[in-house]
CSV table of C-alpha atoms and ligand atoms in Angstrom, one decimal:
chain,number,residue,atom,x,y,z
A,732,MET,CA,0.0,0.0,0.0
A,733,GLN,CA,1.2,3.5,-0.8
A,734,ARG,CA,2.3,5.6,2.1
A,735,THR,CA,0.2,8.6,3.2
A,736,LYS,CA,2.0,11.4,4.8
A,737,VAL,CA,1.0,12.4,8.3
A,738,VAL,CA,0.3,16.0,7.2
A,739,ASP,CA,-2.4,14.6,4.8
A,740,VAL,CA,-3.8,12.1,7.3
A,741,LEU,CA,-4.4,14.9,9.7
A,742,THR,CA,-6.6,16.8,7.3
A,743,GLY,CA,-9.2,14.1,7.7
A,744,GLN,CA,-9.4,13.5,4.0
A,745,ASP,CA,-9.1,9.7,4.4
A,746,LYS,CA,-11.7,9.2,7.1
A,747,GLY,CA,-13.2,5.7,6.8
A,748,LYS,CA,-10.4,4.4,4.6
A,749,GLU,CA,-7.5,2.1,5.3
A,750,ILE,CA,-4.1,3.7,4.8
A,751,CYS,CA,-0.4,3.2,5.4
A,752,VAL,CA,1.8,5.6,7.4
A,753,LYS,CA,5.6,5.4,8.0
A,754,GLY,CA,7.6,7.4,10.4
A,755,TRP,CA,9.4,7.5,13.8
A,756,VAL,CA,7.8,6.8,17.1
A,757,ARG,CA,7.7,9.8,19.4
A,758,THR,CA,6.0,8.2,22.3
A,759,LYS,CA,4.2,5.0,23.3
A,760,ARG,CA,1.8,4.8,26.2
A,761,GLY,CA,-1.2,2.8,27.1
A,762,ASN,CA,-2.7,0.1,29.4
A,763,LYS,CA,-3.3,-3.6,29.5
A,764,ASN,CA,-5.6,-3.6,26.6
A,765,VAL,CA,-4.5,-0.8,24.2
A,766,ALA,CA,-1.4,1.0,23.1
A,767,PHE,CA,-1.2,4.6,21.9
A,768,ILE,CA,1.7,5.4,19.6
A,769,ALA,CA,2.5,9.0,18.4
A,770,LEU,CA,4.0,8.7,15.0
A,771,ASN,CA,5.9,11.6,13.3
A,772,ASP,CA,7.2,11.6,9.8
A,773,GLY,CA,8.5,15.2,9.6
A,774,SER,CA,5.7,16.3,7.1
A,775,SER,CA,4.0,18.2,9.9
A,776,PHE,CA,4.8,19.5,13.4
A,777,HIS,CA,2.0,17.2,14.6
A,778,SER,CA,2.2,13.5,15.0
A,779,VAL,CA,-0.7,11.1,14.2
A,780,GLN,CA,-2.0,8.8,17.0
A,781,LEU,CA,-2.0,5.1,16.3
A,782,VAL,CA,-4.3,3.0,18.4
A,783,ALA,CA,-3.4,-0.7,18.8
A,784,ASP,CA,-5.7,-3.3,20.4
A,785,LEU,CA,-3.1,-5.4,22.2
A,786,ALA,CA,-5.0,-8.6,21.7
A,787,LYS,CA,-4.6,-8.3,17.9
A,788,PHE,CA,-0.8,-7.8,17.9
A,789,ASP,CA,2.2,-9.9,18.5
A,790,GLU,CA,3.8,-8.9,21.9
A,791,ASP,CA,7.3,-9.2,20.6
A,792,THR,CA,6.7,-6.8,17.7
A,793,LEU,CA,5.0,-4.2,20.0
A,794,ARG,CA,7.9,-4.4,22.4
A,795,LYS,CA,10.2,-3.1,19.6
A,796,VAL,CA,8.0,-0.1,19.1
A,797,THR,CA,10.0,2.3,21.3
A,798,THR,CA,10.7,6.0,21.1
A,799,GLY,CA,12.9,6.6,18.1
A,800,ALA,CA,12.0,3.4,16.3
A,801,CYS,CA,11.0,3.6,12.7
A,802,ILE,CA,7.7,1.8,11.8
A,803,SER,CA,5.3,1.2,9.0
A,804,ALA,CA,1.7,0.9,10.0
A,805,THR,CA,-1.6,0.3,8.3
A,806,GLY,CA,-5.0,1.1,9.8
A,807,LEU,CA,-8.4,2.6,9.5
A,808,VAL,CA,-8.7,6.4,9.8
A,809,VAL,CA,-11.4,7.1,12.4
A,810,GLU,CA,-12.7,10.1,14.3
A,811,SER,CA,-10.4,10.5,17.3
A,812,GLN,CA,-11.8,9.6,20.8
A,813,GLY,CA,-9.3,11.7,22.6
A,814,SER,CA,-8.7,15.4,22.5
A,815,GLY,CA,-5.9,17.1,20.7
A,816,GLN,CA,-6.4,15.5,17.3
A,817,SER,CA,-9.3,15.1,14.9
A,818,VAL,CA,-8.5,11.7,13.5
A,819,GLU,CA,-6.5,8.7,14.6
A,820,LEU,CA,-5.5,5.3,13.1
A,821,GLN,CA,-7.1,2.1,14.3
A,822,MET,CA,-4.1,-0.1,13.6
A,823,THR,CA,-4.5,-3.3,11.6
A,824,SER,CA,-0.9,-4.2,11.0
A,825,ILE,CA,2.6,-3.0,11.9
A,826,GLU,CA,6.1,-3.6,10.8
A,827,VAL,CA,9.2,-2.4,12.6
A,828,LEU,CA,11.6,-1.0,10.0
A,829,GLY,CA,14.3,0.1,12.3
A,830,GLU,CA,14.6,-0.5,16.1
A,831,ALA,CA,15.9,2.1,18.5
A,832,ASP,CA,17.3,0.5,21.6
A,833,ALA,CA,15.6,2.1,24.6
A,834,GLU,CA,18.7,1.9,26.7
A,835,THR,CA,21.0,3.7,24.4
A,836,TYR,CA,18.8,6.0,22.2
A,837,PRO,CA,19.8,9.5,23.4
A,838,LEU,CA,16.4,11.0,22.8
A,839,GLN,CA,14.5,8.5,24.9
A,840,LYS,CA,13.3,11.2,27.2
A,841,LYS,CA,12.0,14.7,26.4
A,842,GLY,CA,13.3,18.0,27.7
A,843,HIS,CA,17.0,17.9,26.7
A,844,SER,CA,18.8,21.3,26.6
A,845,LEU,CA,19.7,22.9,23.3
A,846,GLU,CA,23.4,22.7,24.3
A,847,PHE,CA,23.1,18.9,24.7
A,848,LEU,CA,21.2,18.6,21.4
A,849,ARG,CA,24.1,20.5,19.7
A,850,GLU,CA,26.4,17.6,20.8
A,851,ILE,CA,24.1,15.2,19.0
A,852,ALA,CA,23.4,17.3,15.9
A,853,HIS,CA,23.0,14.1,13.9
A,854,LEU,CA,19.9,13.2,15.9
A,855,ARG,CA,18.5,16.5,16.9
A,856,PHE,CA,16.4,16.8,13.7
A,857,ARG,CA,14.1,14.3,15.4
A,858,THR,CA,13.0,16.7,18.1
A,859,ASN,CA,10.0,19.0,18.0
A,860,THR,CA,12.2,22.1,18.1
A,861,PHE,CA,14.5,21.2,15.3
A,862,GLY,CA,11.8,19.8,13.1
A,863,ALA,CA,10.1,23.2,13.5
A,864,VAL,CA,13.3,25.2,12.9
A,865,PHE,CA,14.3,23.3,9.8
A,866,ARG,CA,10.9,23.4,8.2
A,867,ILE,CA,10.9,27.2,8.7
A,868,ARG,CA,14.4,27.4,7.3
A,869,HIS,CA,13.2,25.6,4.2
A,870,ALA,CA,10.2,27.9,3.9
A,871,MET,CA,12.4,31.0,4.1
A,872,ALA,CA,14.8,29.7,1.4
A,873,PHE,CA,11.8,29.0,-0.9
A,874,ALA,CA,10.2,32.4,-0.1
A,875,ILE,CA,13.5,34.2,-1.0
A,876,HIS,CA,13.6,32.6,-4.4
A,877,LYS,CA,9.9,33.3,-4.9
A,878,PHE,CA,10.2,36.9,-3.9
A,879,PHE,CA,13.0,37.6,-6.4
A,880,ASN,CA,11.6,35.5,-9.1
A,881,ASP,CA,8.2,37.3,-8.9
A,882,LYS,CA,10.1,40.6,-9.3
A,883,GLY,CA,12.1,39.4,-12.3
A,884,PHE,CA,15.4,38.9,-10.7
A,885,PHE,CA,17.9,36.3,-11.9
A,886,TYR,CA,19.6,33.9,-9.5
A,887,ILE,CA,23.4,34.0,-10.1
A,888,HIS,CA,25.7,31.3,-8.7
A,889,SER,CA,28.8,33.1,-7.6
A,890,PRO,CA,31.9,31.0,-7.1
A,891,ILE,CA,32.8,29.4,-3.7
A,892,ILE,CA,36.5,29.1,-4.4
A,893,THR,CA,38.0,32.5,-5.3
A,894,GLY,CA,41.4,33.8,-6.3
A,895,SER,CA,40.6,37.3,-5.1
A,896,ASP,CA,40.9,38.1,-1.5
A,897,ALA,CA,40.3,41.8,-2.0
A,898,GLU,CA,36.8,42.5,-0.7
A,899,GLY,CA,38.0,42.7,2.8
A,900,ALA,CA,34.8,41.5,4.4
A,901,GLY,CA,36.6,39.2,6.7
A,902,ALA,CA,39.5,36.7,7.2
A,903,MET,CA,39.5,33.9,4.7
A,904,PHE,CA,40.0,30.2,4.7
A,905,ARG,CA,42.8,29.0,2.3
A,906,VAL,CA,42.0,26.3,-0.3
A,907,THR,CA,45.0,24.3,-1.3
A,908,THR,CA,46.2,20.9,-2.4
A,909,LEU,CA,49.8,21.6,-1.4
A,910,ASP,CA,51.4,19.3,1.1
A,911,PRO,CA,51.2,21.2,4.4
A,912,VAL,CA,54.3,19.6,5.8
A,913,ASN,CA,56.6,20.0,2.8
A,914,PRO,CA,55.1,22.6,0.5
A,915,PRO,CA,57.1,23.5,-2.6
A,916,LYS,CA,59.3,26.6,-2.1
A,917,ASN,CA,60.6,29.2,-4.4
A,918,GLU,CA,64.1,30.8,-4.3
A,919,THR,CA,63.2,33.2,-1.6
A,920,GLY,CA,62.0,30.4,0.7
A,921,THR,CA,58.3,31.2,0.6
A,922,VAL,CA,55.6,28.8,-0.5
A,923,ASP,CA,55.4,28.5,-4.3
A,924,PHE,CA,51.7,28.7,-5.0
A,925,LYS,CA,52.4,28.3,-8.8
A,926,GLU,CA,52.6,24.6,-7.9
A,927,ASP,CA,49.1,24.7,-6.2
A,928,PHE,CA,46.0,23.3,-7.9
A,929,PHE,CA,44.9,26.6,-9.4
A,930,GLY,CA,48.4,28.0,-10.0
A,931,GLY,CA,48.0,30.7,-7.4
A,932,PRO,CA,46.7,31.1,-3.8
A,933,THR,CA,42.9,30.6,-3.5
A,934,ASN,CA,40.4,31.0,-0.7
A,935,LEU,CA,36.8,30.3,0.2
A,936,THR,CA,34.6,33.3,-0.7
A,937,VAL,CA,33.5,35.8,2.0
A,938,SER,CA,30.8,37.2,-0.3
A,939,GLY,CA,29.4,36.9,-3.8
A,940,GLN,CA,28.8,40.6,-4.2
A,941,LEU,CA,31.6,41.6,-6.6
A,942,GLU,CA,30.6,38.8,-9.0
A,943,ALA,CA,26.9,39.8,-8.6
A,944,GLU,CA,27.8,43.3,-9.6
A,945,LEU,CA,29.3,42.0,-12.8
A,946,ALA,CA,26.1,40.2,-13.6
A,947,ALA,CA,23.9,43.1,-12.6
A,948,MET,CA,25.7,45.2,-15.2
A,949,ALA,CA,24.1,43.0,-17.9
A,950,LEU,CA,21.1,41.2,-16.5
A,951,GLY,CA,19.9,44.3,-14.5
A,952,GLN,CA,18.5,42.6,-11.4
A,953,VAL,CA,20.3,39.6,-9.9
A,954,TYR,CA,20.8,37.9,-6.6
A,955,THR,CA,23.1,35.3,-5.1
A,956,PHE,CA,22.1,32.8,-2.4
A,957,GLY,CA,25.0,30.7,-1.3
A,958,PRO,CA,27.4,29.7,1.4
A,959,THR,CA,30.1,32.2,2.5
A,960,PHE,CA,33.0,31.6,4.8
A,961,ARG,CA,34.7,33.8,7.4
A,962,ALA,CA,37.7,32.7,9.5
A,963,GLU,CA,37.1,35.3,12.2
A,964,ASN,CA,37.5,34.0,15.7
A,965,SER,CA,34.1,35.3,16.8
A,966,ASN,CA,32.6,32.9,19.3
A,967,THR,CA,29.2,34.6,19.6
A,968,SER,CA,25.6,33.6,19.3
A,969,ARG,CA,25.4,35.6,16.0
A,970,HIS,CA,28.5,34.4,14.1
A,971,LEU,CA,29.2,31.3,12.1
A,972,ALA,CA,32.4,30.5,10.2
A,973,GLU,CA,30.2,29.1,7.4
A,974,PHE,CA,26.9,30.9,6.8
A,975,TRP,CA,24.5,31.5,3.9
A,976,MET,CA,24.0,34.9,2.4
A,977,ILE,CA,21.5,36.4,0.0
A,978,GLU,CA,23.0,39.2,-2.1
A,979,PRO,CA,20.7,41.1,-4.5
A,980,GLU,CA,22.4,43.7,-6.8
A,981,VAL,CA,20.3,46.1,-8.9
A,982,ALA,CA,21.4,48.3,-11.8
A,983,PHE,CA,20.1,51.9,-11.6
A,984,ASN,CA,19.1,51.6,-8.0
A,985,GLU,CA,20.3,54.2,-5.6
A,986,ILE,CA,20.4,54.0,-1.8
A,987,LYS,CA,16.8,54.9,-1.3
A,988,GLU,CA,15.6,52.1,-3.6
A,989,ASN,CA,18.1,49.8,-1.9
A,990,MET,CA,16.5,50.5,1.4
A,991,ASP,CA,13.0,50.0,0.0
A,992,LEU,CA,14.0,46.6,-1.5
A,993,ALA,CA,15.5,45.5,1.8
A,994,GLU,CA,12.5,46.5,3.8
A,995,GLU,CA,10.0,45.0,1.4
A,996,MET,CA,11.9,41.7,1.3
A,997,LEU,CA,12.2,41.4,5.0
A,998,GLN,CA,8.5,42.1,5.5
A,999,TYR,CA,7.6,39.7,2.7
A,1000,LEU,CA,9.6,36.9,4.3
A,1001,VAL,CA,8.2,37.4,7.8
A,1002,GLN,CA,4.7,37.5,6.4
A,1003,TYR,CA,5.4,34.3,4.4
A,1004,ALA,CA,6.4,32.6,7.6
A,1005,LEU,CA,3.3,33.8,9.4
A,1006,ASP,CA,1.1,32.5,6.5
A,1007,ASN,CA,2.9,29.2,5.9
A,1008,CYS,CA,4.6,28.0,9.1
A,1009,LYS,CA,1.7,28.4,11.6
A,1010,ASP,CA,2.1,25.2,13.6
A,1011,ASP,CA,5.8,25.5,13.9
A,1012,LEU,CA,5.7,29.1,14.9
A,1013,GLU,CA,3.0,28.5,17.5
A,1014,PHE,CA,5.1,25.8,19.0
A,1015,LEU,CA,8.2,28.0,19.2
A,1016,ASN,CA,6.2,30.9,20.5
A,1017,GLN,CA,4.8,28.7,23.3
A,1018,GLN,CA,8.0,26.8,24.1
A,1019,TYR,CA,10.8,29.5,23.9
A,1020,ASP,CA,9.6,33.0,23.3
A,1021,LYS,CA,6.1,34.1,24.2
A,1022,GLU,CA,6.5,37.4,22.3
A,1023,LEU,CA,7.7,35.8,19.0
A,1024,LEU,CA,4.4,36.0,17.1
A,1025,ASP,CA,3.7,39.5,18.3
A,1026,ARG,CA,7.2,40.6,17.2
A,1027,LEU,CA,6.8,39.0,13.8
A,1028,ARG,CA,3.4,40.7,13.2
A,1029,PHE,CA,4.8,44.0,14.5
A,1030,VAL,CA,7.7,44.0,11.9
A,1031,VAL,CA,5.3,43.4,9.1
A,1032,ALA,CA,2.9,46.1,10.1
A,1033,ASN,CA,5.3,49.0,10.8
A,1034,LYS,CA,7.7,51.0,8.6
A,1035,PHE,CA,11.3,50.7,9.6
A,1036,GLU,CA,12.9,53.8,11.1
A,1037,ARG,CA,15.5,55.4,8.7
A,1038,LEU,CA,18.3,57.7,9.9
A,1039,ASN,CA,21.9,58.7,9.4
A,1040,TYR,CA,24.7,57.1,11.3
A,1041,GLY,CA,25.6,60.5,12.6
A,1042,GLU,CA,22.1,61.0,14.1
A,1043,ALA,CA,22.3,57.6,15.7
A,1044,VAL,CA,25.6,58.4,17.3
A,1045,GLU,CA,24.1,61.6,18.8
A,1046,ILE,CA,21.2,59.6,20.2
A,1047,LEU,CA,23.5,57.0,21.7
A,1048,LYS,CA,25.8,59.7,23.2
A,1049,GLY,CA,22.8,61.5,24.7
A,1050,SER,CA,21.2,58.3,26.0
A,1051,GLY,CA,22.9,58.3,29.4
A,1052,VAL,CA,23.4,54.6,29.1
A,1053,LYS,CA,26.8,53.2,30.1
A,1054,PHE,CA,27.8,51.0,27.2
A,1055,GLU,CA,30.6,48.5,27.4
A,1056,PHE,CA,32.2,50.2,24.3
A,1057,PRO,CA,31.9,54.0,24.2
A,1058,VAL,CA,30.6,55.6,21.0
A,1059,ASP,CA,31.7,58.6,19.1
A,1060,TRP,CA,31.5,59.7,15.5
A,1061,GLY,CA,33.8,57.4,13.6
A,1062,THR,CA,33.5,54.3,15.8
A,1063,ASP,CA,32.0,51.2,14.4
A,1064,LEU,CA,28.7,50.4,16.3
A,1065,SER,CA,28.7,47.2,18.3
A,1066,SER,CA,25.7,45.0,18.7
A,1067,GLU,CA,25.0,46.5,22.2
A,1068,HIS,CA,24.5,50.0,20.5
A,1069,GLU,CA,22.5,48.6,17.6
A,1070,ARG,CA,20.2,46.6,19.9
A,1071,TRP,CA,19.7,49.6,22.2
A,1072,LEU,CA,18.6,51.7,19.3
A,1073,VAL,CA,16.2,49.1,18.0
A,1074,GLU,CA,14.9,47.6,21.2
A,1075,LYS,CA,14.9,50.5,23.6
A,1076,HIS,CA,14.9,53.8,21.7
A,1077,PHE,CA,12.9,53.3,18.4
A,1078,GLN,CA,11.3,49.9,19.4
A,1079,LYS,CA,11.2,48.9,15.7
A,1080,PRO,CA,13.7,47.9,13.0
A,1081,VAL,CA,16.1,50.6,12.0
A,1082,ILE,CA,18.0,51.3,8.8
A,1083,LEU,CA,21.2,53.4,9.4
A,1084,THR,CA,22.8,55.1,6.4
A,1085,ASN,CA,25.8,57.3,5.5
A,1086,TYR,CA,28.5,55.8,7.7
A,1087,PRO,CA,32.0,57.2,8.0
A,1088,LYS,CA,34.0,55.9,5.0
A,1089,GLU,CA,36.9,54.7,7.2
A,1090,ILE,CA,34.8,51.9,8.8
A,1091,LYS,CA,33.2,50.7,5.5
A,1092,ALA,CA,34.3,48.8,2.4
A,1093,PHE,CA,36.2,50.4,-0.5
A,1094,TYR,CA,33.4,49.9,-3.0
A,1095,MET,CA,30.7,52.1,-1.3
A,1096,LYS,CA,29.6,55.3,-3.0
A,1097,GLN,CA,31.3,58.3,-1.6
A,1098,ASN,CA,29.2,61.2,-0.5
A,1099,GLU,CA,29.9,64.9,-1.4
A,1100,ASP,CA,31.0,65.6,2.2
A,1101,GLY,CA,34.2,63.6,1.6
A,1102,LYS,CA,33.6,61.9,5.0
A,1103,THR,CA,30.7,59.4,4.6
A,1104,VAL,CA,29.6,56.7,2.2
A,1105,ARG,CA,26.2,55.5,1.1
A,1106,ALA,CA,26.2,52.4,3.3
A,1107,MET,CA,23.1,51.0,4.9
A,1108,ASP,CA,22.8,48.5,7.7
A,1109,VAL,CA,19.4,47.1,8.7
A,1110,LEU,CA,19.1,46.5,12.5
A,1111,PHE,CA,16.6,44.1,14.0
A,1112,PRO,CA,15.3,43.4,17.5
A,1113,GLY,CA,17.2,40.6,19.2
A,1114,ILE,CA,19.7,40.4,16.4
A,1115,GLY,CA,21.4,43.7,15.7
A,1116,GLU,CA,22.7,43.8,12.1
A,1117,ILE,CA,20.7,41.5,9.8
A,1118,ILE,CA,21.6,43.2,6.5
A,1119,GLY,CA,24.6,45.2,5.4
A,1120,GLY,CA,24.7,46.9,2.0
A,1121,SER,CA,25.3,50.1,0.0
A,1122,GLN,CA,25.0,52.0,-3.2
A,1123,ARG,CA,28.2,51.3,-5.1
A,1124,GLU,CA,30.8,53.7,-6.3
A,1125,GLU,CA,30.3,53.7,-10.1
A,1126,ASN,CA,32.9,56.4,-10.9
A,1127,TYR,CA,36.1,54.8,-12.1
A,1128,ASP,CA,38.5,57.4,-10.8
A,1129,LYS,CA,36.9,57.7,-7.4
A,1130,LEU,CA,36.8,54.0,-7.0
A,1131,LEU,CA,40.5,53.6,-8.0
A,1132,ASN,CA,41.5,56.4,-5.7
A,1133,ARG,CA,39.7,54.8,-2.7
A,1134,MET,CA,41.4,51.4,-3.6
A,1135,HIS,CA,44.8,53.1,-3.5
A,1136,GLU,CA,44.0,54.8,-0.2
A,1137,MET,CA,43.0,51.5,1.3
A,1138,HIS,CA,46.0,49.6,-0.3
A,1139,ILE,CA,43.9,47.3,-2.3
A,1140,PRO,CA,45.9,46.0,-5.3
A,1141,GLU,CA,44.3,47.2,-8.5
A,1142,GLU,CA,45.8,44.3,-10.6
A,1143,GLU,CA,43.8,41.8,-8.5
A,1144,LEU,CA,40.5,43.6,-9.2
A,1145,TYR,CA,41.0,44.7,-12.8
A,1146,TRP,CA,37.9,42.8,-13.7
A,1147,TYR,CA,35.9,44.6,-11.1
A,1148,LEU,CA,37.2,48.0,-12.3
A,1149,ASP,CA,36.3,47.1,-15.9
A,1150,THR,CA,32.6,47.4,-15.1
A,1151,ARG,CA,33.3,51.1,-14.2
A,1152,LYS,CA,35.3,51.5,-17.5
A,1153,PHE,CA,32.7,50.0,-19.8
A,1154,GLY,CA,29.1,51.2,-19.5
A,1155,THR,CA,29.2,52.0,-15.8
A,1156,CYS,CA,25.9,53.0,-14.1
A,1157,PRO,CA,24.6,53.7,-10.6
A,1158,HIS,CA,23.8,50.5,-8.8
A,1159,ALA,CA,23.2,49.2,-5.3
A,1160,GLY,CA,22.8,46.0,-3.3
A,1161,PHE,CA,23.0,44.3,0.0
A,1162,GLY,CA,23.6,41.1,1.9
A,1163,LEU,CA,21.1,39.4,4.1
A,1164,GLY,CA,22.6,36.9,6.6
A,1165,PHE,CA,20.3,33.9,6.1
A,1166,GLU,CA,20.9,32.4,9.6
A,1167,ARG,CA,20.3,35.8,11.2
A,1168,LEU,CA,16.9,35.9,9.4
A,1169,ILE,CA,16.1,32.4,10.7
A,1170,LEU,CA,17.1,33.5,14.2
A,1171,PHE,CA,14.7,36.3,14.0
A,1172,VAL,CA,11.8,34.3,12.5
A,1173,THR,CA,12.2,31.3,14.9
A,1174,GLY,CA,13.0,33.3,18.0
A,1175,MET,CA,15.9,31.0,18.7
A,1176,ALA,CA,18.7,32.6,20.7
A,1177,ASN,CA,21.8,30.9,19.3
A,1178,ILE,CA,22.8,30.9,15.6
A,1179,ARG,CA,24.2,27.3,16.1
A,1180,ASP,CA,20.5,26.2,16.5
A,1181,VAL,CA,19.3,27.4,13.1
A,1182,ILE,CA,21.8,25.7,10.8
A,1183,PRO,CA,21.9,21.9,10.6
A,1184,PHE,CA,25.6,21.6,11.1
A,1185,PRO,CA,27.2,24.7,12.6
A,1186,ARG,CA,30.8,25.5,11.9
A,1187,THR,CA,32.4,27.7,14.6
A,1188,PRO,CA,35.9,28.0,16.0
A,1189,GLN,CA,37.1,24.6,17.2
A,1190,ASN,CA,34.0,22.9,15.9
A,1191,ALA,CA,33.4,21.2,12.5
A,1192,ALA,CA,33.1,17.7,13.8
A,1193,PHE,CA,30.8,16.3,11.1
B,1411,4AD,O1,27.8,43.2,6.3
B,1411,4AD,P1,28.4,42.1,5.5
B,1411,4AD,O2,29.8,41.7,5.8
B,1411,4AD,O3,28.3,42.5,4.0
B,1411,4AD,C1,28.8,41.9,2.9
B,1411,4AD,O4,29.3,40.8,2.9
B,1411,4AD,C2,28.4,42.6,1.6
B,1411,4AD,N1,29.3,42.0,0.5
B,1411,4AD,C3,27.0,42.5,1.3
B,1411,4AD,C4,26.5,43.2,0.0
B,1411,4AD,O5,26.5,44.4,0.0
B,1411,4AD,N2,26.2,42.5,-1.0
B,1411,4AD,O6,27.5,40.8,5.6
B,1411,4AD,C5,26.2,40.8,5.3
B,1411,4AD,C6,25.3,40.1,6.3
B,1411,4AD,C7,25.4,40.7,7.7
B,1411,4AD,O7,24.5,41.8,7.8
B,1411,4AD,C8,25.0,39.6,8.6
B,1411,4AD,O8,23.6,39.4,8.6
B,1411,4AD,C9,25.6,38.4,7.8
B,1411,4AD,O9,25.8,38.8,6.5
B,1411,4AD,N3,26.8,38.0,8.5
B,1411,4AD,C10,27.0,36.8,9.2
B,1411,4AD,N4,26.1,35.9,9.6
B,1411,4AD,C11,26.6,34.9,10.3
B,1411,4AD,N5,27.9,34.7,10.7
B,1411,4AD,C12,28.8,35.7,10.3
B,1411,4AD,N6,30.1,35.5,10.7
B,1411,4AD,C13,28.4,36.8,9.5
B,1411,4AD,N7,29.0,37.8,9.0
B,1411,4AD,C14,28.1,38.5,8.3
B,1412,MG,MG1,28.2,44.4,7.9
């Protein structure tokens, strides 16, 4: 018999019919006459209840039906006697596909800490929490593609291995096939990367932006969505060494349209989650964060606050709050400053623009004041920076000048400079940290709990 997914069973569509379900046992309880098995197959947050009349089943088989075991069961779909579900399965046959020894299965009991579950990342998918988180993560990835596709953007696959390390977004991981113990050396005694696989030093990318800009100068509106890598030693609840980033880039957009696009996209994604991930969100709201749903609805319903970096610094300086790191014009804001602005002062998402050029990347469009660039950071409650972006410097001479000032070798970026030489135009884009979005939407507190296999300093076990 063909398998019916639990999500479909629970609609009640098969009432009165005999069907087959397959999945993993969440719990088994009962009495001398009857056993109740909660079966989950991942298709829904909810499990389906199987009711087994003990007299009709082999005792040995039922003994193997323990928490974590995988079973296939057939039965009649009937109106549920108990509360909490509309239908249940009156079981007629059962087959144990995979046993899970009750003595050694780590998820035998409920209520493990998130820290413990991180240690068993290979099994944590089977919990209510991680089922919910990863269904939501999927929905957000899908919604991102839908958002851009509906707007006529093209998805560009930027390279993961790159020979250019000039963007300066963060420390890079080297990619090499050279023998680490005995690498080939040249006359001066340094490693001879000509012998390396690509004939020169290569790294894992920190961002697909520069490549996205090349594509935007022909296809008009593009976006990347891929893994990016940063070898910073940041052991925080907001940083990963391997994270996914979405980077739209749009020809003819200036900073205002860039902000509009970021705001529209974030509101679209949060609304998509509210519309499509109801059961999972309700569980997370109840289990971890009672304000989650209110916060999500609030972000969709209210315009983001927009102000200059300089204004934000004045507000922070006049706040009377003792921050760990003092603020003054020119300092990079830390997450304590960003979160105070968002959570305490404005009490809504904030977009800061026009940052000092010294603390931002070389490619950002320079303002007339000679001091600031058209950068924008979107700051979110509970998160801090969720998006970083800018209008780009499209003027060849100004861009080259800035590269010289920042000691960025122009030979390495000749291809990037070419776009400013041949048919340059105003353009803008930004990067959304995918895991930071998932943190916000799920209300989880640690970024390690919203990616299946987190990579952080000292940790990439499997
Ligand atoms: O602000 P960032 O460094 O910007 C860029 O990489 C630009 N090239 C984007 C662009 O204009 N196309 O990173 C963008 C976002 C941040 O706002 C943050 O959400 C996320 O990426 N991010 C990280 N997320 C997890 N772990 C890390 N180590 C992250 N570093 C940045
Ligand atoms: Mg940034």
